[in-house]
Amino acid sequence: MSTIFALSSGTLPSAIAVFRVSGPQSLPILRQLSRRKIWTPKMMEFTKLYDSQRKIIDESMAVYFPGPKTFTGEDTTEFFLHGSQAVAQKFATCLSEIENVREAKRGEFTRRAFHNGKMSISEVRGLDRLIRSRTEKERRAAFGQMRGGTRAVEIRKKLVEILSKLFVIIDFGEHVALELSDAQKDVAEILSEINRLILAWEGAERAQRGLEIVLYGRPNSGKSSILNQLAHDDVAIVSEIPGTTRDSLVTTIQINGIRCRLTDTAGVRPHTNDVIEAEGIRRAQRRLESADVICVVVDPESRSDDVAKILEDVEKLKNPESKVLIVKNKADLKLPYPEVSSSGIHVVSSHATSSEGCQQLRETLGSLVDQLCPEANFLLDAELLRKCSDELTCSMLCQDAAIMCQHIEKGLEYIAELTQGTVTESVLDGIFSQFCIGK
Ligand SMILES: Nc1nc2c(ncn2[C@@H]2O[C@H](COP(=O)(O)OP(=O)(O)OP(=O)(O)O)[C@@H](O)[C@H]2O)c(=O)[nH]1
Ligand SMILES: [Mg+2]
């Protein structure tokens, strides 16, 4: 087994550069570079470090942790050097010159931790999420995923209990009070828990990629003014001339800790002979397909049949899970709005020439974002949960205890993948290729 090393502390120059070394050579490397034999485990000490010509590399702090009680489960040494590119480069070269020592690949430390049974696959994925987290909500979701494994272990335990009930029914059918319906009731409970976990995962995935919010509506209704208010910036040109916005324009805002890409679009009209305007409208319509939230902006001058057509297009083009919101803008004019059938759609009024005039819209967007990205204490990979859920659903339809067992056993295999190392190397390659070097 080779010993690996990496600069784990990120971009240089920085105050300190942390090098992490893991593998059987960790202690010999420390002894060789410090030219000192005795190192007390887990004790951080000052030392000079020397290259093979006995010339100084740097002055550093260093600490040695014997395995298996380490992150990777292997012997580990950490070096805290001065954070300059030249120091780091020289140190890396000296390490690479030692036999059986090489630079770590992406996520290789975590991969070793996984193979040495120090982490479950849920924890590995959670750690990846944590390193990538940019907002508070993403950070909390990452810890939810790291904890997710414990929930998978509980589900597995419950499924094993159901299986043992079923085995009793199979073996001693007439002589026991247990019925198939008892087992079905237990499966139903687990299924609803799994379905809740799937929703939580989908929400966390949305939060991780960020939400798409699209402003859509007739020319001059106030879309660009709303974008500027929500972004607290003068991002889009606003004018009283209809057709001011010709192309889609995206800006990023945060709503309740979620990154949202807010898109202003060209005003849509039923008919136009202007080719550029027609292209702008096509682009606006394309944005609807990937939107999580669509704000249909109407103003007192909008005609009700135009708004009805806009809502019809939205319904046709949008993704089934996305939310639609009608924004009755220019509320300050106190003029009547066109009649629109808006059953089941959220409606808010706004006044986009003032910041306070958009408060109701901000609050409604906040609650829609919360619905799309609910907080979850536990996160587990939805793909495996869905497969397990399918098997359990089939098991519920069985009238035969033996066939019910087969489906539950299959479901258990998917849950086992969430808890332990039955994951294939190619799946691991996919996960770890996303990691940073040094993790
Ligand atoms: N009184 C009033 N005027 C508004 C309000 N919102 C926008 N306006 C005005 O309405 C006009 C059009 O606003 P825009 O934000 O450019 O409208 P738009 O929907 O982006 O228009 P297009 O780019 O042509 O599609 C501008 O003169 C704005 O100042 C509002 O809430 N109240
Ligand atoms: Mg505009």
PDB file of N, CA and C and ligand atoms in Angstrom, residues 223-224 237 244-245 264-265, ligand 2:
ATOM      1  N   LYS A 223     -41.828  43.558 -15.009  1.00  0.00           N
ATOM      2  CA  LYS A 223     -40.941  42.421 -14.673  1.00  0.00           C
ATOM      3  C   LYS A 223     -39.534  42.892 -14.308  1.00  0.00           C
ATOM      4  N   SER A 224     -38.984  43.776 -15.159  1.00  0.00           N
ATOM      5  CA  SER A 224     -37.605  44.229 -14.899  1.00  0.00           C
ATOM      6  C   SER A 224     -37.547  45.042 -13.609  1.00  0.00           C
ATOM      7  N   ILE A 237     -32.607  47.149 -17.455  1.00  0.00           N
ATOM      8  CA  ILE A 237     -33.106  48.455 -17.906  1.00  0.00           C
ATOM      9  C   ILE A 237     -34.627  48.474 -17.764  1.00  0.00           C
ATOM     10  N   THR A 244     -38.911  46.763 -23.775  1.00  0.00           N
ATOM     11  CA  THR A 244     -37.562  47.212 -23.388  1.00  0.00           C
ATOM     12  C   THR A 244     -36.615  46.014 -23.232  1.00  0.00           C
ATOM     13  N   THR A 245     -37.073  44.980 -22.545  1.00  0.00           N
ATOM     14  CA  THR A 245     -36.220  43.790 -22.369  1.00  0.00           C
ATOM     15  C   THR A 245     -36.389  42.898 -23.596  1.00  0.00           C
ATOM     16  N   ASP A 264     -35.210  37.590 -15.683  1.00  0.00           N
ATOM     17  CA  ASP A 264     -36.133  38.549 -16.290  1.00  0.00           C
ATOM     18  C   ASP A 264     -36.257  38.129 -17.754  1.00  0.00           C
ATOM     19  N   THR A 265     -37.451  38.216 -18.301  1.00  0.00           N
ATOM     20  CA  THR A 265     -37.609  37.767 -19.695  1.00  0.00           C
ATOM     21  C   THR A 265     -38.247  38.879 -20.526  1.00  0.00           C
TER      22      THR A 265
HETATM   23 MG    MG B   2     -38.256  44.440 -18.978  1.00  0.00          MG
END
